[in-house]
PDB file of C-alpha atoms (C1' of nucleotides) in Angstrom:
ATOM      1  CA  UNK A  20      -8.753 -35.275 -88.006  1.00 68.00           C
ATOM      2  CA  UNK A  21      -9.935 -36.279 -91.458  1.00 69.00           C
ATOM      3  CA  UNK A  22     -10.995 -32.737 -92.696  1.00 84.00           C
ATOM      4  CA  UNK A  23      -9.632 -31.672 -95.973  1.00 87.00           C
ATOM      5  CA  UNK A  24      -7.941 -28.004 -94.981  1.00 83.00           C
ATOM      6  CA  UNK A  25      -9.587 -26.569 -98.316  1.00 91.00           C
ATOM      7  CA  UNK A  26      -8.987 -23.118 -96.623  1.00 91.00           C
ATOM      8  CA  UNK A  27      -5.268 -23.401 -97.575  1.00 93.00           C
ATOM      9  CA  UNK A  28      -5.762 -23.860-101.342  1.00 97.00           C
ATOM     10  CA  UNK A  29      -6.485 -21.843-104.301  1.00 97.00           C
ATOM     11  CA  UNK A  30     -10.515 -21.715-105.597  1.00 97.00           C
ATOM     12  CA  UNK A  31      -8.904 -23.478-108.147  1.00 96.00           C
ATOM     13  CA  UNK A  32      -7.458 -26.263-106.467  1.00 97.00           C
ATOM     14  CA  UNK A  33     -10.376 -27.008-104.467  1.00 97.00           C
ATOM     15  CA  UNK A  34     -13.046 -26.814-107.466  1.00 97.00           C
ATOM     16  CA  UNK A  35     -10.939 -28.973-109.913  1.00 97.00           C
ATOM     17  CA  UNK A  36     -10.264 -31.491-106.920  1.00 98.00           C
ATOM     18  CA  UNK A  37     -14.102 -31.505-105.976  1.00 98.00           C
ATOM     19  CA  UNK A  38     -14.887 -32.104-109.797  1.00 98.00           C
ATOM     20  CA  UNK A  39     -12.286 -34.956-109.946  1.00 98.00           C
ATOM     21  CA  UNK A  40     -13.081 -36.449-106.789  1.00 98.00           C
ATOM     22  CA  UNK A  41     -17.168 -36.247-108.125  1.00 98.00           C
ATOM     23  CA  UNK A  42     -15.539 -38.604-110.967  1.00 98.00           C
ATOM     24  CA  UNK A  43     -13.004 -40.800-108.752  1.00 98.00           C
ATOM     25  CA  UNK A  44     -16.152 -43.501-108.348  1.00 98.00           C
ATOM     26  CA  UNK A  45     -16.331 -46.562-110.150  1.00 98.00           C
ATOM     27  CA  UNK A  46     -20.484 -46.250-110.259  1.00 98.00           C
ATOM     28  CA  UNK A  47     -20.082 -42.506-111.232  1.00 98.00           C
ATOM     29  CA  UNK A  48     -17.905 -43.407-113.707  1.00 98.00           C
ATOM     30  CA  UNK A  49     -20.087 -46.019-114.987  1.00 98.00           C
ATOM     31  CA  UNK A  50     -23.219 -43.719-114.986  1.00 98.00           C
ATOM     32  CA  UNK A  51     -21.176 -40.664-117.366  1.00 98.00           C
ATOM     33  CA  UNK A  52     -19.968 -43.962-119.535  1.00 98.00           C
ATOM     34  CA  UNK A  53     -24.401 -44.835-119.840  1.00 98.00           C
ATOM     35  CA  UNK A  54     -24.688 -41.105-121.018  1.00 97.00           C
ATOM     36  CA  UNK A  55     -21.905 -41.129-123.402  1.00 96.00           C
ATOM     37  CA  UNK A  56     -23.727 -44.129-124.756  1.00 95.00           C
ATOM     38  CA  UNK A  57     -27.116 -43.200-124.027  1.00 95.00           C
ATOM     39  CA  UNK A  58     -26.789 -39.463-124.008  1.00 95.00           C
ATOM     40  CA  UNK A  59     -29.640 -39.120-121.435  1.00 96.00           C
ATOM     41  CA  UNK A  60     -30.784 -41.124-118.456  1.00 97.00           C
ATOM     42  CA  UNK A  61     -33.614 -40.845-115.868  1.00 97.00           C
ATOM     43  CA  UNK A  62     -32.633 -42.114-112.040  1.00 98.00           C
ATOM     44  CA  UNK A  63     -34.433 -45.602-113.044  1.00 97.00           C
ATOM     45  CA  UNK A  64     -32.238 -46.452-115.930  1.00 98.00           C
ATOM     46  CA  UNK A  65     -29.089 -46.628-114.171  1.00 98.00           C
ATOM     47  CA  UNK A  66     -31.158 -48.270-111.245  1.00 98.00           C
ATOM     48  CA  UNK A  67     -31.778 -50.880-113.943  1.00 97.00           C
ATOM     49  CA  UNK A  68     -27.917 -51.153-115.068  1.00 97.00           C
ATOM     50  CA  UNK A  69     -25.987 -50.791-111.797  1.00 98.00           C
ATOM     51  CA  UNK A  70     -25.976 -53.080-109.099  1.00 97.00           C
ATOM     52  CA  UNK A  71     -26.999 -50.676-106.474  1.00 98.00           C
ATOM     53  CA  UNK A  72     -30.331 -49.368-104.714  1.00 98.00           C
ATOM     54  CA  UNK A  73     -32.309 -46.764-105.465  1.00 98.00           C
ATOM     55  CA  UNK A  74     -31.160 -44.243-102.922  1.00 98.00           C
ATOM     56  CA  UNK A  75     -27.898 -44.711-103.672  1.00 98.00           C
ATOM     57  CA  UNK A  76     -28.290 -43.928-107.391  1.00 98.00           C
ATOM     58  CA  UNK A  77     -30.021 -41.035-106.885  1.00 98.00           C
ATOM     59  CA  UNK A  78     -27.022 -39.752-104.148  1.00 98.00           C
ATOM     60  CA  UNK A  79     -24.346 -40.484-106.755  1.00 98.00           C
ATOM     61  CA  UNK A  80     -26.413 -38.539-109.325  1.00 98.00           C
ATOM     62  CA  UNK A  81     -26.804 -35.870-107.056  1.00 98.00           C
ATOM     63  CA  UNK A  82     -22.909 -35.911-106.475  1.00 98.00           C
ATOM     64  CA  UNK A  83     -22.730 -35.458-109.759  1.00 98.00           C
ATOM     65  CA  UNK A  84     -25.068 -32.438-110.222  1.00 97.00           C
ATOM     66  CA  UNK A  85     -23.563 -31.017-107.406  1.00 97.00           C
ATOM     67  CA  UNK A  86     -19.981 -30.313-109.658  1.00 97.00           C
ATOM     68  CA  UNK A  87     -21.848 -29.979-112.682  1.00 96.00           C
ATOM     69  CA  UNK A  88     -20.690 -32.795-114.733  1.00 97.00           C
ATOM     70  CA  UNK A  89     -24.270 -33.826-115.258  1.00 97.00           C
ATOM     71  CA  UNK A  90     -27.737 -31.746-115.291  1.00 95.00           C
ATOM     72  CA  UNK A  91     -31.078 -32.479-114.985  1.00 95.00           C
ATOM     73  CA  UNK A  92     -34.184 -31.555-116.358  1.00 94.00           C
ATOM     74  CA  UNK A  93     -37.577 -32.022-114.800  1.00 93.00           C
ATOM     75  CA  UNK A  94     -39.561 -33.424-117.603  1.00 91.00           C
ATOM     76  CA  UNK A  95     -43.350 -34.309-115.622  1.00 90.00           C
ATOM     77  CA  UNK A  96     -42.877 -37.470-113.740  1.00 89.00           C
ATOM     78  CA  UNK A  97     -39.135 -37.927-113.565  1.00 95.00           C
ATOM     79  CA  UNK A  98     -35.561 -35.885-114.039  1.00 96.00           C
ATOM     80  CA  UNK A  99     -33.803 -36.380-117.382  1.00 97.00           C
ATOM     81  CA  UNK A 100     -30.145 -36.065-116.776  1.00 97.00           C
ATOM     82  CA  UNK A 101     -27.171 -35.318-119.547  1.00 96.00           C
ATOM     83  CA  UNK A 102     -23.814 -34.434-119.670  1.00 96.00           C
ATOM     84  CA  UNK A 103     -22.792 -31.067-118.963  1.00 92.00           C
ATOM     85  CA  UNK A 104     -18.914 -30.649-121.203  1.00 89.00           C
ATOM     86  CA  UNK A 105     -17.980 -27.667-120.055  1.00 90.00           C
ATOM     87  CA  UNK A 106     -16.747 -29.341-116.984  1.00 93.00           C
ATOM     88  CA  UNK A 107     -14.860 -32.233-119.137  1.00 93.00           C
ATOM     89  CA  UNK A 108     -13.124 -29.083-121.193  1.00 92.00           C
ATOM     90  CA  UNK A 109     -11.977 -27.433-118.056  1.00 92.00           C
ATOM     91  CA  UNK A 110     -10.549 -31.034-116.845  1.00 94.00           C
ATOM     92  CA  UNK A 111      -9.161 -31.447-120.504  1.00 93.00           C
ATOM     93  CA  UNK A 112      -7.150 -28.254-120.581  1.00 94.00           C
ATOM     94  CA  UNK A 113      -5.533 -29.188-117.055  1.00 94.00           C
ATOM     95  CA  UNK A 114      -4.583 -32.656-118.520  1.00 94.00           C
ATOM     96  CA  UNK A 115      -3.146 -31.305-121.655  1.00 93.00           C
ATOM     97  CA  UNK A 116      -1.056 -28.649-119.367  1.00 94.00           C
ATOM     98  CA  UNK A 117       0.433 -31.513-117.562  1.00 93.00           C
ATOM     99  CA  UNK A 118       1.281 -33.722-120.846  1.00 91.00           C
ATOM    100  CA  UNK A 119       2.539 -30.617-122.229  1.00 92.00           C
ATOM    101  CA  UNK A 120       4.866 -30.170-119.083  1.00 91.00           C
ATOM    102  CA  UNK A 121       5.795 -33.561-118.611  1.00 87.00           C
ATOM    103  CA  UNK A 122       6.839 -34.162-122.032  1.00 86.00           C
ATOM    104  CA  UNK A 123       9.161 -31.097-122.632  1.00 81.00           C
ATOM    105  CA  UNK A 124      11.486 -32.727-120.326  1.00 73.00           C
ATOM    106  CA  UNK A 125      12.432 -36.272-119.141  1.00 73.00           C
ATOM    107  CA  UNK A 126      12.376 -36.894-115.530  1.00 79.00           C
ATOM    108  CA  UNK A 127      14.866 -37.116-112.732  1.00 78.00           C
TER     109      UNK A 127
ATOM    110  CA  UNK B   3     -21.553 -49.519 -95.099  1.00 67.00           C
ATOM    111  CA  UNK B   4     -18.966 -47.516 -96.641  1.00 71.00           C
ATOM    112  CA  UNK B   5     -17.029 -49.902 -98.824  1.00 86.00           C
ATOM    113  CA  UNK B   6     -17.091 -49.686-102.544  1.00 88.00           C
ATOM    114  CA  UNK B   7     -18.731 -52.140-104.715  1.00 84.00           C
ATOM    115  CA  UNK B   8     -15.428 -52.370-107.017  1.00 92.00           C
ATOM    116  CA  UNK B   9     -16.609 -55.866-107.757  1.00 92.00           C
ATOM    117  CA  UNK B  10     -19.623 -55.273-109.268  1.00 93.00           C
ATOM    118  CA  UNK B  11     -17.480 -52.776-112.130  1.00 97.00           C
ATOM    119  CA  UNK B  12     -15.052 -53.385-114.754  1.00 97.00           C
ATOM    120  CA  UNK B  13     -11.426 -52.602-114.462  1.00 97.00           C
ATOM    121  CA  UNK B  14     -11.326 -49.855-116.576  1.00 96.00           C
ATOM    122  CA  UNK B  15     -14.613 -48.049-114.970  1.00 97.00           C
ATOM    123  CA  UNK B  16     -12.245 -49.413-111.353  1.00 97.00           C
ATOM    124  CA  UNK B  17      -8.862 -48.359-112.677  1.00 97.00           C
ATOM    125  CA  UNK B  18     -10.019 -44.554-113.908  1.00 97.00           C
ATOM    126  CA  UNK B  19     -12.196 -43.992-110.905  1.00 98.00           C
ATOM    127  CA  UNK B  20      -8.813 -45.069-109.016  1.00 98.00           C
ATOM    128  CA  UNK B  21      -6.659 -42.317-110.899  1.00 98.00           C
ATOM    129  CA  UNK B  22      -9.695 -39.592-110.592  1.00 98.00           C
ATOM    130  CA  UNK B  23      -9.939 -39.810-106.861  1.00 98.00           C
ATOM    131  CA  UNK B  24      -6.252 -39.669-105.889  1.00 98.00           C
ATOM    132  CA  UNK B  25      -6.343 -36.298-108.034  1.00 98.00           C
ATOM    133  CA  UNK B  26      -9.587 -35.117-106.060  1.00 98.00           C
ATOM    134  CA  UNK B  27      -7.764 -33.855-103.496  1.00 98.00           C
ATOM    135  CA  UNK B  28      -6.430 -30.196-103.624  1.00 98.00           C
ATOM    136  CA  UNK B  29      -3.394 -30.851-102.148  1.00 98.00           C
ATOM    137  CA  UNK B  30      -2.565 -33.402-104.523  1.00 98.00           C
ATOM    138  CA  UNK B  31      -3.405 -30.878-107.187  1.00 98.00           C
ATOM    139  CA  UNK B  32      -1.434 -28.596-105.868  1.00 98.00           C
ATOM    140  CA  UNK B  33       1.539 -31.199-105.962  1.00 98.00           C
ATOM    141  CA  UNK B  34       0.715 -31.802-109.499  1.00 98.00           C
ATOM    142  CA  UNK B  35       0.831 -27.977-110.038  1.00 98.00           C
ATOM    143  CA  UNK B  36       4.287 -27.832-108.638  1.00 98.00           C
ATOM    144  CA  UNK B  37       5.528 -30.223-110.393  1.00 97.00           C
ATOM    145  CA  UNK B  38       4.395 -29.037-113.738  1.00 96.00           C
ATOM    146  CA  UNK B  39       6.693 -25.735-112.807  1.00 95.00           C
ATOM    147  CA  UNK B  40       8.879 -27.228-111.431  1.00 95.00           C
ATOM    148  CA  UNK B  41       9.765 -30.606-113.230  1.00 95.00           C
ATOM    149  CA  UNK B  42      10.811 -32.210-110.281  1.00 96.00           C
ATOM    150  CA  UNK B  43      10.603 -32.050-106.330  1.00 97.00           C
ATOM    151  CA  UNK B  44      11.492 -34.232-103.268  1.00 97.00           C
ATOM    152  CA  UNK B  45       9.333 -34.560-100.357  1.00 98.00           C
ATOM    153  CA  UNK B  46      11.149 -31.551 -98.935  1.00 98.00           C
ATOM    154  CA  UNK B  47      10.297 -29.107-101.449  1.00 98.00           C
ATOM    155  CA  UNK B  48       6.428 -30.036-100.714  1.00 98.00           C
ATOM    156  CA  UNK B  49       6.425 -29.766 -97.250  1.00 98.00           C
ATOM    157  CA  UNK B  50       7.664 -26.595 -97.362  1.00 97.00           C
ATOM    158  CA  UNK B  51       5.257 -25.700-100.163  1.00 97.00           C
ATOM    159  CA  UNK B  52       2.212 -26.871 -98.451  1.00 98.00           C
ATOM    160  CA  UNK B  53       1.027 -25.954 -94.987  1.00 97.00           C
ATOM    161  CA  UNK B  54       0.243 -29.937 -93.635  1.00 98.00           C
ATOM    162  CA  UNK B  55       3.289 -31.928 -91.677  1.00 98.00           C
ATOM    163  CA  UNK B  56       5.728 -33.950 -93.287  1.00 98.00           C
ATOM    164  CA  UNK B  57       3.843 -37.237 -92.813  1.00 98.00           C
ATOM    165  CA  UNK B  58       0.478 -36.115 -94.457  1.00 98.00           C
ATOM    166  CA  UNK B  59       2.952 -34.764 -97.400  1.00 98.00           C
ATOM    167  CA  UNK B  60       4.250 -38.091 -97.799  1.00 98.00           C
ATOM    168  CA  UNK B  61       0.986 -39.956 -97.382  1.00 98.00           C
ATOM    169  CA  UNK B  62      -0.131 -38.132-100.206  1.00 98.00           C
ATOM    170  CA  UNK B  63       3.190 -38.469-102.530  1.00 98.00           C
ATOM    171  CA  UNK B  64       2.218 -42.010-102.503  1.00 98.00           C
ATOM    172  CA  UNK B  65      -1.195 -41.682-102.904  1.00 98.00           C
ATOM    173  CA  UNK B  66      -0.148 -40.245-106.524  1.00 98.00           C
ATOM    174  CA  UNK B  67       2.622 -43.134-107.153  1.00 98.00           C
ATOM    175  CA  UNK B  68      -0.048 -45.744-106.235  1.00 97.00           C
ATOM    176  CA  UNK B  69      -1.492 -44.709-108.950  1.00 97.00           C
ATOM    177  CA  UNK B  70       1.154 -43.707-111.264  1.00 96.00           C
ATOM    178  CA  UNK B  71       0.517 -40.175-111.574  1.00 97.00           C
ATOM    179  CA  UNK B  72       3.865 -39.392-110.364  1.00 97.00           C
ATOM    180  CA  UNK B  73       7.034 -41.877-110.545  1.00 96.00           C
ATOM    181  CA  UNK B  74      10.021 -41.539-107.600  1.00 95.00           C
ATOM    182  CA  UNK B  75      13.636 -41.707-108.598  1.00 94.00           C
ATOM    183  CA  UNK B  76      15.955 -42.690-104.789  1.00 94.00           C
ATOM    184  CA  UNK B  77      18.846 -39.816-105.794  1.00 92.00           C
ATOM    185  CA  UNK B  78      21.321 -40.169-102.686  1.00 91.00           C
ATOM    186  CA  UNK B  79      19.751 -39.515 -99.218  1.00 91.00           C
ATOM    187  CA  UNK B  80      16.159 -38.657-100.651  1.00 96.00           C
ATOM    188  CA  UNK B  81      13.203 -39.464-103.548  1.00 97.00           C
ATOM    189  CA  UNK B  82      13.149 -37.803-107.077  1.00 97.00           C
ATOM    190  CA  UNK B  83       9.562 -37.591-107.794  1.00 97.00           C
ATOM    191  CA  UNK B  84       8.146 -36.464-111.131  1.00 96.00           C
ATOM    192  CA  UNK B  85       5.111 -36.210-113.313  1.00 96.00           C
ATOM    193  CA  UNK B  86       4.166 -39.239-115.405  1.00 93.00           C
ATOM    194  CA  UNK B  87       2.613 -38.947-118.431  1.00 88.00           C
ATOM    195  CA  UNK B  88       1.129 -41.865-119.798  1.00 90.00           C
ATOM    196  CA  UNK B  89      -1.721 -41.854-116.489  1.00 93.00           C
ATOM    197  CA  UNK B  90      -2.925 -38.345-118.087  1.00 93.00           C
ATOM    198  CA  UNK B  91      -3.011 -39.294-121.865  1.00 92.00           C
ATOM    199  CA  UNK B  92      -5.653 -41.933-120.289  1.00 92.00           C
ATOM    200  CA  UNK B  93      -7.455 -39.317-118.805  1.00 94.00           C
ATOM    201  CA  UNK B  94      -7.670 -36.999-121.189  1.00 93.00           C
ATOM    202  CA  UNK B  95      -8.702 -39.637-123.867  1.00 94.00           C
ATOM    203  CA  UNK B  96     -11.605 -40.171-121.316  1.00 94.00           C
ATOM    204  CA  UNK B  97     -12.225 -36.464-121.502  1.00 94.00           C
ATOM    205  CA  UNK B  98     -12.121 -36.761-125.110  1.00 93.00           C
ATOM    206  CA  UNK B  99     -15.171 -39.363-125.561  1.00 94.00           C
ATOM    207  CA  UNK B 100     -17.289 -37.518-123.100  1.00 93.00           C
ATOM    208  CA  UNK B 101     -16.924 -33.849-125.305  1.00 91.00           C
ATOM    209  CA  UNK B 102     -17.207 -35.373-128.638  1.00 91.00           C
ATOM    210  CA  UNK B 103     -20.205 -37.732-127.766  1.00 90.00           C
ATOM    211  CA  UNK B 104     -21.986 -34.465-125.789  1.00 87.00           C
ATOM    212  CA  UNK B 105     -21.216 -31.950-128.527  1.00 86.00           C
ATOM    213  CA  UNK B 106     -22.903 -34.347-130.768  1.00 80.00           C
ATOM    214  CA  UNK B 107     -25.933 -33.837-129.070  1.00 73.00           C
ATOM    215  CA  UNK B 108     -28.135 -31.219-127.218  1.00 73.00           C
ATOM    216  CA  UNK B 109     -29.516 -32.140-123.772  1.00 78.00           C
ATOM    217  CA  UNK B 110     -32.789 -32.992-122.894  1.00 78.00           C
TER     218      UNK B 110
ATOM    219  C1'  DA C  15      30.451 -44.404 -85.462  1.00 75.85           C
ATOM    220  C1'  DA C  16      27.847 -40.598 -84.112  1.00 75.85           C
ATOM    221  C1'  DA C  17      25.121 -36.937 -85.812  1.00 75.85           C
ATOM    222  C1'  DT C  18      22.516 -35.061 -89.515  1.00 75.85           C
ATOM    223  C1'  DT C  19      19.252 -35.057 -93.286  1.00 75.85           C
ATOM    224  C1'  DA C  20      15.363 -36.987 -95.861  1.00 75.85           C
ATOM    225  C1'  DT C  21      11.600 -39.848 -96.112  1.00 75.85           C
ATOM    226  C1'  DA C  22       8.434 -43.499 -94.671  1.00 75.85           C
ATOM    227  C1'  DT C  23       5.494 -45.827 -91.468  1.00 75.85           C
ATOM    228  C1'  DC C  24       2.639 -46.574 -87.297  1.00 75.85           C
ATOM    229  C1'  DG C  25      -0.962 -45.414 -84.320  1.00 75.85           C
ATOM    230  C1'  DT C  26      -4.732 -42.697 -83.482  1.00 75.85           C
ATOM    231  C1'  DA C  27      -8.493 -39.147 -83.607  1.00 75.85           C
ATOM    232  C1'  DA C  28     -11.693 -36.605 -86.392  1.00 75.85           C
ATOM    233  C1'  DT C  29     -14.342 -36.483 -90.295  1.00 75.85           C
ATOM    234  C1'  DA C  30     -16.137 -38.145 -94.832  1.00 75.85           C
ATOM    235  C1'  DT C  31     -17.971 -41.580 -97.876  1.00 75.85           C
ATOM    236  C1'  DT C  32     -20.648 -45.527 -99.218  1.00 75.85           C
ATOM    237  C1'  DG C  33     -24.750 -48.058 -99.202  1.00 75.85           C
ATOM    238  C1'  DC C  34     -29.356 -49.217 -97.967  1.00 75.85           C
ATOM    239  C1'  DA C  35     -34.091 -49.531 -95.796  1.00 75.85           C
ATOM    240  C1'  DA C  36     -37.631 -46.687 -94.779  1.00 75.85           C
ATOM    241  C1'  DT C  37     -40.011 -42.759 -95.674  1.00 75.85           C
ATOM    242  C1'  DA C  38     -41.163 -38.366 -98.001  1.00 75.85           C
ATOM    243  C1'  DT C  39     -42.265 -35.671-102.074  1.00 75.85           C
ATOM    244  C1'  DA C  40     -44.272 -34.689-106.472  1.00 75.85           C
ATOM    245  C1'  DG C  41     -46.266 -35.398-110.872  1.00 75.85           C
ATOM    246  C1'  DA C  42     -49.323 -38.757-113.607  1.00 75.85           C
ATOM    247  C1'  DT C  43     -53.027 -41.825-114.065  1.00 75.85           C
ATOM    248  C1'  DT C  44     -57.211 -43.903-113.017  1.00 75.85           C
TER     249       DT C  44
ATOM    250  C1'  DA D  14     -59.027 -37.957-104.594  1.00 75.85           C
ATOM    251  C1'  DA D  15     -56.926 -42.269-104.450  1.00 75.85           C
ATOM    252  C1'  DT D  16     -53.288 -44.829-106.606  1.00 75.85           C
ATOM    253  C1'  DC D  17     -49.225 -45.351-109.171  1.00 75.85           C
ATOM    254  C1'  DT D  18     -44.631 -44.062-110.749  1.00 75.85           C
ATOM    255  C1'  DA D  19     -40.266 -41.710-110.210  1.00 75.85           C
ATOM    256  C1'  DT D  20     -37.052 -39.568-107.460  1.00 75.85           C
ATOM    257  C1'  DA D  21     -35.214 -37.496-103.220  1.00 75.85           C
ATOM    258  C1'  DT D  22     -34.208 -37.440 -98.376  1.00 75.85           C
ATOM    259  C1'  DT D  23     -33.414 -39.194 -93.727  1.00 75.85           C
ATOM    260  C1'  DG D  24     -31.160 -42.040 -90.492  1.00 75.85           C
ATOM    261  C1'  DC D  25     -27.929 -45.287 -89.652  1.00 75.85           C
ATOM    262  C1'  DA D  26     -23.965 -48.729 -89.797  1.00 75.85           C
ATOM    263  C1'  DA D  27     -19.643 -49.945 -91.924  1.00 75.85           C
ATOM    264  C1'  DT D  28     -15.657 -48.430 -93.920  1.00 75.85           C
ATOM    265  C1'  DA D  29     -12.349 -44.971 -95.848  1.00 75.85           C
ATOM    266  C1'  DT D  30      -9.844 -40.714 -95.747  1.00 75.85           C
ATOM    267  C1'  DT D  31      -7.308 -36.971 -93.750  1.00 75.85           C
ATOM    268  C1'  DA D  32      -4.019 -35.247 -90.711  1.00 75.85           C
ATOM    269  C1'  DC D  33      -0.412 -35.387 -87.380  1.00 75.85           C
ATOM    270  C1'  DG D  34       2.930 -36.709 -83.583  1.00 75.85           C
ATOM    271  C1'  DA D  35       6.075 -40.070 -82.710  1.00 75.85           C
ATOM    272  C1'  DT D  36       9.090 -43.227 -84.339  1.00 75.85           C
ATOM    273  C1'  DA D  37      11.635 -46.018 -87.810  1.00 75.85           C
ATOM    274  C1'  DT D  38      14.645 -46.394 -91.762  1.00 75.85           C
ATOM    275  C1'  DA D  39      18.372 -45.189 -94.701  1.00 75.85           C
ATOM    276  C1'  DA D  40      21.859 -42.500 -96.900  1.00 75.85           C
ATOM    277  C1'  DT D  41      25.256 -38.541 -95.859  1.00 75.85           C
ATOM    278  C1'  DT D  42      28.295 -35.915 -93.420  1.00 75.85           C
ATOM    279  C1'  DT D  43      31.268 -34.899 -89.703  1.00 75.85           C
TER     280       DT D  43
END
DNA sequence: AAATTATATCGTAATATTGCAATATAGATT
DNA sequence: AATCTATATTGCAATATTACGATATAATTT
């Protein structure tokens, strides 16, 4: 097979797994790290810092996009792209309901 | 090609990414879910949670222990699994840097 | 020790992802 | 309008992931 069987999850499920799975890439980790640092980026500056081509660069930003941890702005010849938090709180508030779970208890 | 460049990053940028993708997959959020309610499962509980077969359960219990998102306990005939911690105080420190350093800042 | 229960692993098919060269698109400059 | 610059898209090959049936392993019960 090697389809995901989305159908049987919650919207939930799927988006935060879809927004974590965006993430789960060393490259797209490296490219929110340049925006932390650099708070914006066109496609050519991380063409210049990571060790990949062109095209793929521009398919990891559009991965990216596509869950809405980054956005981009047309500004005339090229796209400036930032971070988008509102994604990162959403992420956040899962990770904190975990902790909060995991350490009210010990485990088995 | 198909193969990650892990190489070419550093291990924290190949360690994270690691962590993010084995959560970007709903039914591995939906194992974390279940665990957060209920504390602790074995593979059992899952599988009857979950509509996939035993095998793809178990695949993806140690997808998550790979990892160290979850930790497995042998009780007797079967596996204690639980949430651990410390993987999602990583995380959300990640988190953490990416909010403050955006809410510092508008976008472009 | 045979049967049962619980989980893991193997093998395999279907699909998805990664990466790049080549090409297309679109605004800017000359 | 031709050229340049910046980015996106297409097509393809290599690899990875997802899922499951069948089988293996290992502790438990009868």
């Amino acid at each position: 097979m090697g389809i995901t069987k989305s159908e049987h999850f919650t919207d939930h499920q799927n988006e935060l797994a879809n927004v974590l799975k965006a993430l789960g890439h060393p490259a797209r980790v490296a490219i929110v790290e340049y925006l932390i640092q650099h708070k914006q980026c066109i496609c050519g500056d991380i063409v210049n810092e990571l060790p990949l081509s062109q095209a793929t660069i521009s398919q990891h930003l559009r991965e990216l996009k596509q869950v809405g941890v980054i956005q981009g702005n047309i500004e005339g010849n090229s796209i400036c792209y930032c971070l988008n938090p509102q994604v990162f709180e959403q992420i956040t508030q899962f990770m904190g309901i975990v902790i909060e779970s995991v350490t009210k208890n010990k485990c088995c």
